Coordinates of N, CA, C and O and ligand atoms in Angstrom, one line a residue:
M1 N 85.7 79.6 95.7 CA 86.7 79.5 94.8 C 88.1 79.6 95.3 O 88.4 80.2 96.2
A2 N 88.9 78.5 94.8 CA 90.3 78.3 95.4 C 91.1 79.7 95.0 O 91.0 80.4 93.9
M3 N 92.1 79.9 95.9 CA 92.9 81.1 95.8 C 94.1 80.9 94.9 O 94.5 79.8 94.9
K4 N 94.5 82.0 94.1 CA 95.5 81.5 93.3 C 96.8 81.2 94.0 O 97.0 82.1 95.1
E5 N 97.7 80.6 93.6 CA 98.9 80.1 94.5 C 99.8 81.4 95.0 O 100.2 81.7 95.9
K6 N 99.8 82.4 93.8 CA 100.7 83.5 94.2 C 100.0 84.5 95.2 O 100.6 84.9 96.2
M7 N 98.6 84.5 95.2 CA 98.0 85.2 96.3 C 98.1 84.6 97.6 O 98.4 85.3 98.6
L8 N 98.1 83.3 97.5 CA 98.1 82.7 98.8 C 99.5 83.0 99.6 O 99.7 83.1 100.7
K9 N 100.5 82.9 98.8 CA 102.0 83.0 99.2 C 102.2 84.4 99.7 O 102.6 84.6 100.8
T10 N 101.6 85.3 99.0 CA 101.7 86.8 99.3 C 101.1 87.1 100.7 O 101.6 87.9 101.4
L11 N 99.8 86.5 101.0 CA 99.2 86.8 102.1 C 99.9 86.0 103.4 O 99.8 86.7 104.4
N12 N 100.4 84.8 103.1 CA 101.1 84.2 104.1 C 102.3 85.0 104.7 O 102.7 85.2 105.8
E13 N 103.1 85.6 103.5 CA 104.1 86.4 104.0 C 103.8 87.6 104.6 O 104.5 88.3 105.3
Q14 N 102.6 88.1 104.2 CA 102.1 89.4 105.0 C 101.8 89.0 106.5 O 102.0 89.8 107.4
I15 N 101.3 87.9 106.8 CA 101.1 87.5 108.2 C 102.4 87.5 108.8 O 102.6 87.9 110.1
N16 N 103.5 86.9 108.1 CA 104.8 87.0 108.8 C 105.3 88.3 109.2 O 105.8 88.7 110.1
K17 N 105.1 89.2 108.1 CA 105.4 90.7 108.5 C 104.7 91.3 109.5 O 105.2 92.1 110.2
E18 N 103.4 90.8 109.6 CA 102.7 91.5 110.9 C 103.3 91.2 112.2 O 103.3 91.7 113.0
I19 N 103.7 89.8 112.2 CA 104.0 89.1 113.5 C 105.4 89.8 113.6 O 105.7 90.0 114.8
Y20 N 106.3 89.8 112.8 CA 107.4 90.5 112.8 C 107.3 91.9 113.5 O 108.2 92.4 114.3
S21 N 106.3 92.7 113.0 CA 106.2 94.0 113.4 C 105.8 93.9 114.9 O 106.3 94.8 115.7
A22 N 104.9 93.1 115.4 CA 104.5 92.8 116.7 C 105.8 92.6 117.4 O 106.0 93.1 118.5
Y23 N 106.7 91.6 117.0 CA 107.9 91.5 117.6 C 108.8 92.6 117.8 O 109.4 92.8 119.1
L24 N 108.9 93.4 116.9 CA 109.7 94.6 116.9 C 109.4 95.6 118.1 O 110.2 96.0 118.8
Y25 N 108.0 95.7 117.9 CA 107.4 96.9 118.9 C 107.5 96.2 120.4 O 107.7 96.9 121.4
L26 N 107.6 94.7 120.3 CA 107.5 94.2 121.7 C 109.0 94.5 122.3 O 109.1 94.8 123.6
S27 N 110.0 94.3 121.5 CA 111.4 94.7 121.7 C 111.5 95.9 122.2 O 112.4 96.2 123.3
M28 N 111.0 96.9 121.4 CA 110.9 98.3 121.7 C 110.5 98.6 123.1 O 111.1 99.3 123.7
S29 N 109.4 97.8 123.5 CA 108.6 98.1 124.7 C 109.4 97.7 125.9 O 109.7 98.5 126.9
A30 N 110.2 96.6 125.7 CA 111.2 96.1 126.8 C 112.3 97.1 126.9 O 112.8 97.4 128.1
Y31 N 112.9 97.6 125.8 CA 113.9 98.5 125.9 C 113.4 99.9 126.5 O 114.1 100.2 127.5
L32 N 112.2 100.3 126.3 CA 111.7 101.6 126.9 C 111.4 101.4 128.4 O 111.8 102.3 129.2
M33 N 111.1 100.2 128.9 CA 110.7 99.9 130.1 C 112.1 100.2 130.9 O 112.2 100.3 132.0
S34 N 113.2 99.3 130.3 CA 114.6 99.4 130.9 C 115.1 100.8 131.1 O 116.0 101.1 131.7
K35 N 114.6 101.8 130.2 CA 115.1 103.1 130.2 C 114.0 104.0 131.1 O 114.2 105.1 130.9
N36 N 113.2 103.2 132.0 CA 112.5 104.1 132.7 C 111.4 104.7 132.1 O 111.1 106.0 132.6
L37 N 110.9 104.4 131.1 CA 109.9 105.1 130.4 C 108.5 104.2 130.1 O 108.3 103.6 129.1
P38 N 107.9 103.8 131.4 CA 106.7 103.1 131.3 C 105.5 103.4 130.3 O 104.9 102.5 130.0
G39 N 105.4 104.7 130.1 CA 104.2 105.2 129.2 C 104.5 104.8 127.9 O 103.8 104.2 127.3
F40 N 105.8 105.2 127.4 CA 106.2 104.7 126.0 C 106.3 103.1 126.0 O 105.9 102.7 124.8
A41 N 106.8 102.5 127.0 CA 106.8 101.1 127.0 C 105.3 100.5 126.9 O 105.0 99.6 126.1
N42 N 104.2 101.2 127.4 CA 103.0 100.6 127.3 C 102.4 101.0 126.0 O 101.7 100.2 125.3
Y43 N 102.8 101.9 125.4 CA 102.5 102.6 124.0 C 103.0 101.2 123.0 O 102.1 101.0 122.3
M44 N 104.3 100.8 123.2 CA 104.6 99.9 122.3 C 104.1 98.6 122.4 O 104.0 97.7 121.5
R45 N 103.7 98.4 123.7 CA 103.1 97.0 124.2 C 101.7 96.8 123.5 O 101.2 96.0 123.1
V46 N 101.0 98.1 123.5 CA 99.7 98.3 122.7 C 100.0 98.0 121.3 O 99.2 97.2 120.6
Q47 N 101.0 98.7 120.6 CA 101.4 98.4 119.4 C 101.7 96.9 119.0 O 101.2 96.5 117.9
Y48 N 102.2 96.3 119.8 CA 102.5 94.9 119.6 C 101.1 94.1 119.5 O 101.1 93.3 118.8
Q49 N 100.2 94.3 120.6 CA 98.9 93.7 120.5 C 98.2 94.0 119.1 O 97.4 93.1 118.5
E50 N 98.2 95.3 118.6 CA 97.7 95.7 117.4 C 98.2 95.0 116.3 O 97.4 94.4 115.5
E51 N 99.4 94.8 116.3 CA 100.0 93.9 115.1 C 99.7 92.6 115.1 O 99.5 92.1 114.1
M52 N 99.5 92.0 116.4 CA 99.2 90.7 116.4 C 97.8 90.6 115.8 O 97.3 89.6 115.2
S53 N 96.7 91.5 116.1 CA 95.4 91.5 115.5 C 95.5 91.6 114.1 O 94.7 91.0 113.5
H54 N 96.4 92.3 113.6 CA 96.6 92.4 111.9 C 97.1 91.3 111.5 O 96.4 90.6 110.5
A55 N 97.9 90.5 112.1 CA 98.1 89.1 111.7 C 96.9 88.2 111.6 O 96.5 87.3 110.7
M56 N 96.2 88.2 112.8 CA 95.2 87.4 112.9 C 94.1 87.6 112.0 O 93.2 86.6 111.8
K57 N 93.9 88.8 111.6 CA 92.8 89.3 110.8 C 93.1 88.4 109.5 O 92.2 87.7 108.7
L58 N 94.4 88.4 108.8 CA 94.7 87.7 107.6 C 94.7 86.2 107.8 O 94.2 85.5 107.0
Y59 N 95.1 85.8 109.0 CA 95.0 84.4 109.5 C 93.5 83.9 109.2 O 93.1 82.8 108.7
D60 N 92.6 84.6 109.9 CA 91.1 84.1 109.9 C 90.7 84.2 108.5 O 89.7 83.5 108.0
Y61 N 91.0 85.1 107.7 CA 90.7 85.4 106.3 C 91.0 84.2 105.5 O 90.3 83.6 104.8
L62 N 92.3 83.6 105.7 CA 92.7 82.5 105.0 C 92.0 81.3 105.3 O 91.5 80.5 104.4
L63 N 91.7 81.1 106.6 CA 91.0 79.9 106.9 C 89.5 80.0 106.5 O 89.0 78.9 106.1
E64 N 89.0 81.2 106.5 CA 87.4 81.3 106.1 C 87.5 81.0 104.5 O 86.4 80.4 104.2
R65 N 88.6 81.2 103.8 CA 88.5 81.1 102.4 C 89.0 79.5 102.2 O 88.8 79.0 101.0
G66 N 89.1 78.8 103.3 CA 89.5 77.3 103.1 C 91.0 77.2 102.6 O 91.4 76.2 102.0
E67 N 91.9 78.1 102.9 CA 93.1 78.1 102.4 C 94.1 77.7 103.6 O 93.9 77.8 104.7
K68 N 95.3 77.4 103.1 CA 96.2 77.0 104.1 C 97.2 77.9 104.9 O 97.6 78.9 104.2
V69 N 97.2 78.1 106.1 CA 98.1 79.2 106.7 C 99.3 78.5 107.0 O 99.5 77.2 107.5
I70 N 100.4 79.1 106.5 CA 101.8 78.6 106.6 C 102.5 79.6 107.4 O 102.8 80.7 106.8
L71 N 102.9 79.1 108.6 CA 103.8 80.1 109.4 C 105.1 79.7 109.4 O 105.6 78.7 109.9
K72 N 105.9 80.7 108.9 CA 107.4 80.5 108.7 C 108.2 81.2 110.0 O 107.3 81.9 110.8
E73 N 109.4 81.1 110.1 CA 110.1 81.6 111.0 C 110.3 83.1 111.1 O 110.0 83.8 110.0
I74 N 110.1 83.9 112.3 CA 110.1 85.3 112.4 C 111.6 85.7 112.7 O 112.1 85.0 113.7
A75 N 112.0 86.6 111.9 CA 113.3 86.8 112.1 C 113.6 87.7 113.3 O 112.7 88.3 114.0
A76 N 114.8 87.7 113.9 CA 115.2 88.4 115.1 C 115.0 89.8 114.9 O 115.2 90.3 113.8
V77 N 114.8 90.6 116.0 CA 114.6 91.9 115.9 C 115.7 93.0 116.7 O 116.4 92.2 117.5
K78 N 115.8 94.1 116.3 CA 116.7 94.9 117.3 C 116.4 94.9 118.7 O 115.3 94.8 119.0
T79 N 117.6 95.2 119.6 CA 117.3 95.1 121.0 C 117.9 96.5 121.7 O 117.4 96.8 122.8
E80 N 118.5 97.2 120.8 CA 119.2 98.6 121.2 C 118.8 99.7 120.5 O 118.8 99.6 119.1
W81 N 118.5 100.8 121.0 CA 118.3 102.1 120.5 C 119.0 103.2 120.9 O 119.5 103.0 121.9
E82 N 119.1 104.2 120.2 CA 119.9 105.5 120.8 C 119.1 106.1 121.9 O 119.5 106.3 123.1
D83 N 117.8 106.4 121.6 CA 116.8 107.0 122.4 C 115.5 106.9 121.9 O 115.1 106.3 121.0
V84 N 114.5 107.5 122.5 CA 113.1 107.6 122.2 C 112.9 108.1 120.7 O 112.0 107.4 120.0
I85 N 113.6 109.1 120.3 CA 113.5 109.6 119.1 C 113.8 108.5 118.1 O 113.1 108.2 116.9
D86 N 114.9 107.9 118.2 CA 115.6 106.9 117.4 C 114.4 105.6 117.2 O 114.1 105.2 116.1
I87 N 113.9 105.3 118.3 CA 112.7 104.5 118.4 C 111.5 104.8 117.3 O 111.2 103.9 116.4
F88 N 111.2 106.1 117.3 CA 110.1 106.3 116.7 C 110.3 106.7 115.1 O 109.6 106.4 114.4
E89 N 111.7 107.0 115.0 CA 112.0 107.2 113.5 C 112.3 105.7 112.9 O 111.8 105.6 111.8
D90 N 112.6 104.8 113.8 CA 112.5 103.4 113.3 C 111.1 102.8 113.1 O 110.9 102.3 112.2
T91 N 110.3 103.3 114.0 CA 109.0 102.9 113.9 C 108.2 103.4 112.6 O 107.6 102.8 111.9
L92 N 108.5 104.7 112.2 CA 107.8 105.4 111.0 C 108.4 104.7 109.9 O 107.7 104.3 109.0
K93 N 109.8 104.3 109.8 CA 110.5 103.7 108.7 C 109.7 102.5 108.5 O 109.5 102.0 107.2
H94 N 109.5 101.7 109.7 CA 109.0 100.3 109.4 C 107.5 100.4 108.9 O 107.1 99.6 108.2
E95 N 106.8 101.4 109.3 CA 105.5 101.6 109.1 C 105.3 101.8 107.5 O 104.3 101.4 106.8
E96 N 106.2 102.6 107.1 CA 106.3 102.9 105.6 C 106.6 101.7 104.7 O 106.0 101.4 103.7
F97 N 107.4 101.0 105.4 CA 107.8 99.7 104.7 C 106.6 98.7 104.7 O 106.4 98.0 103.5
I98 N 105.9 98.7 105.6 CA 104.7 98.0 105.7 C 103.5 98.3 104.8 O 102.8 97.7 104.0
T99 N 103.4 99.7 104.7 CA 102.5 100.3 103.6 C 102.8 99.8 102.3 O 102.0 99.4 101.6
D100 N 104.3 99.9 102.0 CA 104.5 99.5 100.6 C 104.1 98.0 100.5 O 103.8 97.8 99.5
S101 N 104.4 97.1 101.5 CA 104.3 95.9 101.5 C 102.6 95.5 101.2 O 102.1 94.6 100.5
I102 N 101.7 96.2 101.9 CA 100.3 96.1 101.7 C 99.8 96.6 100.4 O 99.3 95.9 99.6
N103 N 100.6 97.6 99.8 CA 100.3 97.9 98.5 C 100.7 96.8 97.4 O 100.0 96.7 96.5
N104 N 101.9 96.3 97.8 CA 102.2 95.0 96.8 C 101.3 93.9 96.9 O 100.8 93.1 95.9
V105 N 100.6 93.6 98.1 CA 99.6 92.4 98.2 C 98.4 92.9 97.5 O 97.9 92.0 96.7
L106 N 98.1 94.3 97.6 CA 97.0 94.7 96.8 C 97.3 94.6 95.2 O 96.3 94.1 94.4
G107 N 98.4 95.0 94.8 CA 98.7 94.7 93.4 C 98.7 93.3 92.9 O 98.0 93.0 91.8
V108 N 99.0 92.3 93.8 CA 99.0 90.9 93.5 C 97.4 90.6 93.3 O 96.8 89.8 92.4
A109 N 96.5 91.1 94.2 CA 95.3 90.7 94.3 C 94.5 91.2 92.9 O 93.6 90.6 92.5
H110 N 94.9 92.5 92.5 CA 94.5 93.2 91.3 C 94.9 92.3 90.1 O 94.1 91.8 89.2
D111 N 96.2 91.7 90.1 CA 96.7 91.0 89.0 C 95.8 89.8 88.8 O 95.6 89.3 87.6
V112 N 95.5 88.9 89.9 CA 95.0 87.8 89.8 C 93.4 87.9 89.8 O 92.6 87.0 89.9
R113 N 92.8 89.4 90.0 CA 91.5 89.5 90.0 C 90.6 88.9 91.1 O 89.8 88.3 91.0
D114 N 91.4 88.9 92.4 CA 90.8 88.3 93.4 C 90.1 89.5 94.1 O 90.5 90.1 95.1
Y115 N 88.7 89.5 93.8 CA 88.1 90.7 94.3 C 87.5 90.7 96.0 O 87.7 91.7 96.5
A116 N 87.5 89.6 96.5 CA 87.2 89.5 97.8 C 88.5 89.9 98.5 O 88.3 90.6 99.6
T117 N 89.5 89.4 98.1 CA 90.9 89.8 98.9 C 91.0 91.2 98.7 O 91.5 92.0 99.7
I118 N 90.8 91.9 97.5 CA 91.0 93.3 97.4 C 90.1 94.1 98.4 O 90.5 95.1 99.1
N119 N 88.9 93.6 98.4 CA 88.0 94.1 99.3 C 88.4 94.1 101.0 O 88.5 95.0 101.6
M120 N 88.9 92.9 101.3 CA 89.6 92.5 102.6 C 90.8 93.6 102.9 O 91.0 94.2 104.0
L121 N 91.4 93.7 101.9 CA 92.7 94.7 102.2 C 92.4 96.0 102.2 O 93.5 96.8 102.7
Q122 N 91.2 96.6 101.9 CA 91.0 97.9 102.0 C 91.1 98.3 103.6 O 91.6 99.4 103.8
W123 N 90.8 97.4 104.4 CA 91.0 97.7 106.0 C 92.4 98.3 106.0 O 92.7 99.0 107.0
Y124 N 93.2 97.4 105.6 CA 94.8 97.6 105.8 C 95.3 98.8 105.1 O 96.1 99.6 105.8
V125 N 94.7 99.2 104.2 CA 95.1 100.5 103.2 C 94.7 101.6 104.2 O 95.5 102.5 104.6
N126 N 93.6 101.7 104.8 CA 93.1 102.7 105.8 C 94.0 102.6 107.1 O 94.4 103.7 107.5
E127 N 94.2 101.6 107.7 CA 94.9 101.4 108.9 C 96.4 102.0 108.6 O 96.9 102.6 109.7
Q128 N 97.1 101.6 107.5 CA 98.2 102.3 107.4 C 98.3 103.7 107.2 O 99.3 104.4 107.9
V129 N 97.2 104.5 106.8 CA 97.4 105.8 106.7 C 97.3 106.4 108.1 O 97.9 107.4 108.4
E130 N 96.4 105.6 109.0 CA 96.2 106.0 110.4 C 97.4 106.0 111.1 O 97.8 106.6 112.0
E131 N 98.1 104.9 111.1 CA 99.3 104.4 111.6 C 100.4 105.4 111.2 O 101.2 105.9 112.2
E132 N 100.6 105.7 110.1 CA 101.7 106.6 109.8 C 101.5 108.0 110.3 O 102.5 108.7 110.8
A133 N 100.2 108.5 110.3 CA 99.9 109.6 110.7 C 100.1 109.9 112.4 O 100.7 110.8 112.7
H134 N 99.7 108.7 112.9 CA 99.9 108.6 114.3 C 101.4 108.6 114.9 O 101.8 109.5 115.8
V135 N 102.2 107.8 114.2 CA 103.5 107.7 114.6 C 104.3 109.0 114.2 O 105.1 109.5 115.0
S136 N 104.0 109.5 113.0 CA 104.4 111.0 112.7 C 104.3 112.1 113.7 O 105.2 112.7 114.1
G137 N 103.1 111.9 114.1 CA 102.5 112.9 115.3 C 103.4 112.9 116.5 O 103.8 113.9 117.1
V138 N 103.6 111.7 117.1 CA 104.3 111.3 118.2 C 105.9 111.9 118.0 O 106.5 112.4 118.8
L139 N 106.4 111.4 116.8 CA 107.8 111.7 116.5 C 108.0 113.4 116.4 O 109.0 113.8 117.0
E140 N 107.0 114.1 115.9 CA 107.0 115.6 115.8 C 107.2 116.0 117.2 O 108.0 117.0 117.6
Q141 N 106.1 115.7 118.1 CA 106.1 115.9 119.5 C 107.5 115.7 120.3 O 107.9 116.6 120.9
L142 N 107.9 114.5 120.0 CA 109.3 114.3 120.8 C 110.5 115.1 120.1 O 111.2 115.6 121.0
K143 N 110.4 115.5 118.9 CA 111.4 116.5 118.4 C 111.3 117.9 119.0 O 112.2 118.7 119.3
M144 N 110.0 118.5 119.1 CA 109.7 119.5 119.9 C 110.4 119.8 121.2 O 110.9 120.8 121.7
I145 N 110.4 118.5 122.0 CA 110.9 118.6 123.4 C 112.5 118.1 123.3 O 112.9 117.7 124.4
D146 N 113.0 117.9 122.0 CA 114.3 117.2 122.0 C 114.5 115.8 122.4 O 115.6 115.4 122.9
G147 N 113.4 115.4 122.6 CA 113.4 113.9 123.3 C 113.8 113.7 124.7 O 114.3 112.7 124.9
K148 N 113.8 114.7 125.6 CA 114.6 114.6 126.7 C 113.8 115.5 127.9 O 112.8 116.4 127.5
G149 N 114.4 115.4 129.0 CA 113.8 116.5 130.0 C 112.4 116.3 130.6 O 111.8 115.2 130.4
S150 N 112.0 117.4 131.1 CA 110.6 117.5 131.7 C 109.6 117.1 130.6 O 108.4 116.7 131.0
G151 N 109.6 117.7 129.6 CA 108.7 117.1 128.3 C 108.7 116.0 128.2 O 107.5 115.3 127.9
L152 N 109.6 115.1 128.1 CA 109.8 113.7 127.9 C 108.9 113.1 129.1 O 108.2 112.0 128.8
F153 N 109.2 113.5 130.2 CA 108.5 112.9 131.4 C 106.9 113.1 131.2 O 106.2 112.1 131.5
M154 N 106.5 114.3 130.7 CA 105.2 114.5 130.6 C 104.6 113.7 129.5 O 103.3 113.1 129.5
L155 N 105.2 113.5 128.6 CA 104.7 112.7 127.2 C 104.7 111.4 127.8 O 103.8 110.6 127.3
D156 N 105.6 110.7 128.4 CA 105.5 109.5 128.9 C 104.5 109.3 129.8 O 103.7 108.3 129.7
R157 N 103.9 110.2 130.5 CA 102.6 110.1 131.4 C 101.3 109.9 130.5 O 100.6 109.1 131.0
E158 N 101.4 110.5 129.4 CA 100.3 110.7 128.4 C 100.2 109.4 127.7 O 99.2 108.8 127.6
M159 N 101.4 108.8 127.4 CA 101.6 107.5 126.6 C 100.9 106.2 127.6 O 100.5 105.2 127.1
Q160 N 100.8 106.7 128.9 CA 100.5 105.5 129.8 C 99.0 105.2 129.5 O 98.5 104.1 129.9
S161 N 98.2 106.1 129.1 CA 96.7 106.0 129.0 C 96.2 105.1 127.7 O 95.0 104.8 127.6
R162 N 97.2 104.6 126.8 CA 96.8 104.0 125.6 C 96.5 102.6 126.0 O 97.2 101.9 126.7
V163 N 95.3 102.2 125.5 CA 94.7 100.9 125.8 C 94.5 100.3 124.3 O 94.0 100.7 123.4
F164 N 94.6 98.8 124.3 CA 94.6 98.1 123.3 C 92.9 97.9 122.9 O 92.1 97.6 123.8
V165 N 92.5 98.3 121.8 CA 91.1 98.2 121.2 C 91.4 97.4 119.9 O 92.0 97.7 118.9
D166 N 90.7 96.2 119.7 CA 90.7 95.5 118.5 C 90.0 95.9 117.5 O 88.7 95.6 117.3
S167 N 90.7 96.8 116.6 CA 89.8 97.4 115.6 C 89.6 96.8 114.4 O 89.1 97.0 113.5
T168 N 90.1 95.5 114.5 CA 89.9 94.5 113.2 C 88.4 93.8 113.3 O 88.2 93.4 112.4
Q169 N 88.0 93.9 114.5 CA 86.8 93.4 114.6 C 85.6 94.2 114.3 O 84.2 94.0 114.7
V170 N 85.8 95.3 114.1 CA 84.6 96.5 113.8 C 84.4 96.6 112.2 O 85.4 96.2 111.5
Ligands
LIG1 FE1 100.1 96.2 111.1
LIG2 FE1 101.5 98.8 111.9

Protein backbone atom coordinates (compact mmCIF):
# COMPACT_ATOMS: atom_id res chain seq x y z
CA MET A 1 0.00 0.00 0.00
CA ALA A 2 1.33 3.42 -0.95
CA MET A 3 2.53 5.57 1.90
CA LYS A 4 0.74 8.83 2.70
CA GLU A 5 2.57 11.90 1.38
CA LYS A 6 3.00 13.42 4.84
CA MET A 7 4.44 10.19 6.22
CA LEU A 8 6.94 9.91 3.37
CA LYS A 9 8.05 13.54 3.79
CA THR A 10 8.49 13.11 7.55
CA LEU A 11 10.53 9.90 7.17
CA ASN A 12 12.79 11.53 4.58
CA GLU A 13 13.31 14.45 6.97
CA GLN A 14 14.26 11.99 9.71
CA ILE A 15 16.90 10.45 7.41
CA ASN A 16 18.34 13.95 7.06
CA LYS A 17 18.37 14.43 10.85
CA GLU A 18 20.15 11.11 11.41
CA ILE A 19 22.84 12.01 8.85
CA TYR A 20 23.11 15.46 10.43
CA SER A 21 23.67 13.70 13.78
CA ALA A 22 26.40 11.58 12.20
CA TYR A 23 27.98 14.73 10.78
CA LEU A 24 27.86 16.49 14.16
CA TYR A 25 29.51 13.58 15.98
CA LEU A 26 32.17 13.26 13.30
CA SER A 27 33.00 16.93 13.79
CA MET A 28 33.21 16.36 17.54
CA SER A 29 35.51 13.39 16.89
CA ALA A 30 37.90 15.54 14.84
CA TYR A 31 37.87 18.24 17.53
CA LEU A 32 38.61 15.69 20.29
CA MET A 33 41.45 14.18 18.28
CA SER A 34 42.97 17.66 17.90
CA LYS A 35 42.74 18.06 21.69
CA ASN A 36 44.73 14.86 22.27
CA LEU A 37 41.82 12.80 23.46
CA PRO A 38 41.95 9.76 21.14
CA GLY A 39 39.58 7.69 23.31
CA PHE A 40 36.80 10.28 23.23
CA ALA A 41 37.54 10.83 19.54
CA ASN A 42 37.01 7.09 19.04
CA TYR A 43 33.75 7.24 21.03
CA MET A 44 32.39 9.97 18.75
CA ARG A 45 33.62 8.24 15.62
CA VAL A 46 31.65 5.14 16.65
CA GLN A 47 28.70 7.44 17.40
CA TYR A 48 28.98 8.75 13.84
CA GLN A 49 28.80 5.17 12.51
CA GLU A 50 25.76 4.46 14.68
CA GLU A 51 23.93 7.51 13.38
CA MET A 52 24.67 6.53 9.78
CA SER A 53 23.20 3.10 10.52
CA HIS A 54 20.05 4.81 11.89
CA ALA A 55 19.76 6.76 8.64
CA MET A 56 20.27 3.60 6.58
CA LYS A 57 17.58 1.69 8.48
CA LEU A 58 15.03 4.34 7.42
CA TYR A 59 16.49 4.44 3.90
CA ASP A 60 16.12 0.66 3.55
CA TYR A 61 12.63 0.78 4.99
CA LEU A 62 11.46 3.36 2.42
CA LEU A 63 12.94 1.33 -0.42
CA GLU A 64 11.36 -1.83 0.93
CA ARG A 65 8.00 -0.06 0.88
CA GLY A 66 8.66 0.99 -2.72
CA GLU A 67 8.82 4.67 -1.72
CA LYS A 68 11.13 7.45 -2.86
CA VAL A 69 14.23 8.31 -0.87
CA ILE A 70 14.89 12.07 -1.17
CA LEU A 71 18.27 13.17 0.12
CA LYS A 72 18.46 16.90 0.75
CA GLU A 73 21.39 19.05 1.85
CA ILE A 74 22.95 18.40 5.24
CA ALA A 75 23.45 21.58 7.27
CA ALA A 76 26.95 22.54 8.42
CA VAL A 77 27.86 21.58 11.99
CA LYS A 78 29.84 23.23 14.79
CA THR A 79 33.60 22.75 14.77
CA GLU A 80 34.59 24.25 18.13
CA TRP A 81 33.66 23.52 21.72
CA GLU A 82 34.82 24.72 25.14
CA ASP A 83 35.89 21.30 26.42
CA VAL A 84 34.72 17.67 26.71
CA ILE A 85 31.92 18.56 29.14
CA ASP A 86 30.63 21.10 26.61
CA ILE A 87 30.69 18.37 23.95
CA PHE A 88 28.65 15.94 26.03
CA GLU A 89 26.18 18.64 27.06
CA ASP A 90 25.69 19.40 23.37
CA THR A 91 25.33 15.69 22.63
CA LEU A 92 22.67 15.23 25.29
CA LYS A 93 20.76 18.28 24.04
CA HIS A 94 20.96 16.95 20.49
CA GLU A 95 19.76 13.47 21.49
CA GLU A 96 16.79 15.03 23.32
CA PHE A 97 15.99 16.95 20.14
CA ILE A 98 16.13 13.68 18.17
CA THR A 99 13.91 11.90 20.70
CA ASP A 100 11.38 14.69 20.24
CA SER A 101 11.67 14.30 16.48
CA ILE A 102 11.13 10.51 16.62
CA ASN A 103 8.06 11.13 18.76
CA ASN A 104 6.76 13.50 16.09
CA VAL A 105 7.36 10.95 13.31
CA LEU A 106 5.47 8.42 15.41
CA GLY A 107 2.68 10.97 15.86
CA VAL A 108 2.35 11.33 12.09
CA ALA A 109 2.31 7.53 11.67
CA HIS A 110 -0.56 7.36 14.17
CA ASP A 111 -2.42 10.20 12.42
CA VAL A 112 -2.34 8.41 9.06
CA ARG A 113 -2.76 4.98 10.67
CA ASP A 114 0.41 3.58 9.10
CA TYR A 115 0.81 0.53 11.35
CA ALA A 116 3.87 -0.87 9.56
CA THR A 117 5.70 2.41 10.16
CA ILE A 118 4.54 2.54 13.78
CA ASN A 119 6.00 -0.93 14.21
CA MET A 120 9.31 -0.03 12.54
CA LEU A 121 9.64 3.13 14.66
CA GLN A 122 9.52 1.22 17.94
CA TRP A 123 13.18 0.39 17.40
CA TYR A 124 14.00 4.14 17.41
CA VAL A 125 11.92 4.77 20.52
CA ASN A 126 13.98 2.18 22.42
CA GLU A 127 17.24 3.36 20.88
CA GLN A 128 16.64 6.94 22.06
CA VAL A 129 16.06 5.80 25.65
CA GLU A 130 19.40 3.96 25.53
CA GLU A 131 21.23 6.85 23.89
CA GLU A 132 20.02 9.45 26.37
CA ALA A 133 20.86 7.20 29.32
CA HIS A 134 24.31 6.46 27.97
CA VAL A 135 25.22 10.07 27.18
CA SER A 136 23.89 11.26 30.58
CA GLY A 137 26.07 8.61 32.23
CA VAL A 138 29.24 9.81 30.52
CA LEU A 139 28.33 13.45 31.27
CA GLU A 140 27.88 12.64 34.98
CA GLN A 141 31.27 10.90 35.09
CA LEU A 142 32.90 13.86 33.36
CA LYS A 143 31.39 16.25 35.91
CA MET A 144 32.68 14.07 38.77
CA ILE A 145 36.23 14.60 37.57
CA ASP A 146 35.64 18.22 36.54
CA GLY A 147 36.40 17.21 32.96
CA LYS A 148 40.15 17.39 33.45
CA GLY A 149 43.35 16.02 34.92
CA SER A 150 44.18 12.38 35.53
CA GLY A 151 40.48 11.48 35.74
CA LEU A 152 39.99 12.67 32.19
CA PHE A 153 43.08 10.78 31.09
CA MET A 154 41.71 7.55 32.58
CA LEU A 155 38.23 8.07 31.13
CA ASP A 156 39.78 8.73 27.73
CA ARG A 157 41.53 5.38 27.93
CA GLU A 158 38.23 3.67 28.71
CA MET A 159 36.56 5.31 25.71
CA GLN A 160 39.17 3.75 23.45
CA SER A 161 37.51 0.34 23.75
CA ARG A 162 34.18 1.28 22.19
CA VAL A 163 33.58 -0.50 18.86
CA PHE A 164 30.78 -0.13 16.36
CA VAL A 165 28.14 -2.85 16.41
CA ASP A 166 25.32 -2.45 13.92
CA SER A 167 22.32 -2.83 16.22
CA THR A 168 19.86 -1.98 13.42
CA GLN A 169 20.39 -5.46 12.01
CA VAL A 170 19.24 -7.43 15.05
FE1 LIG B 1 20.05 8.27 15.75
FE1 LIG C 1 21.62 9.32 18.42
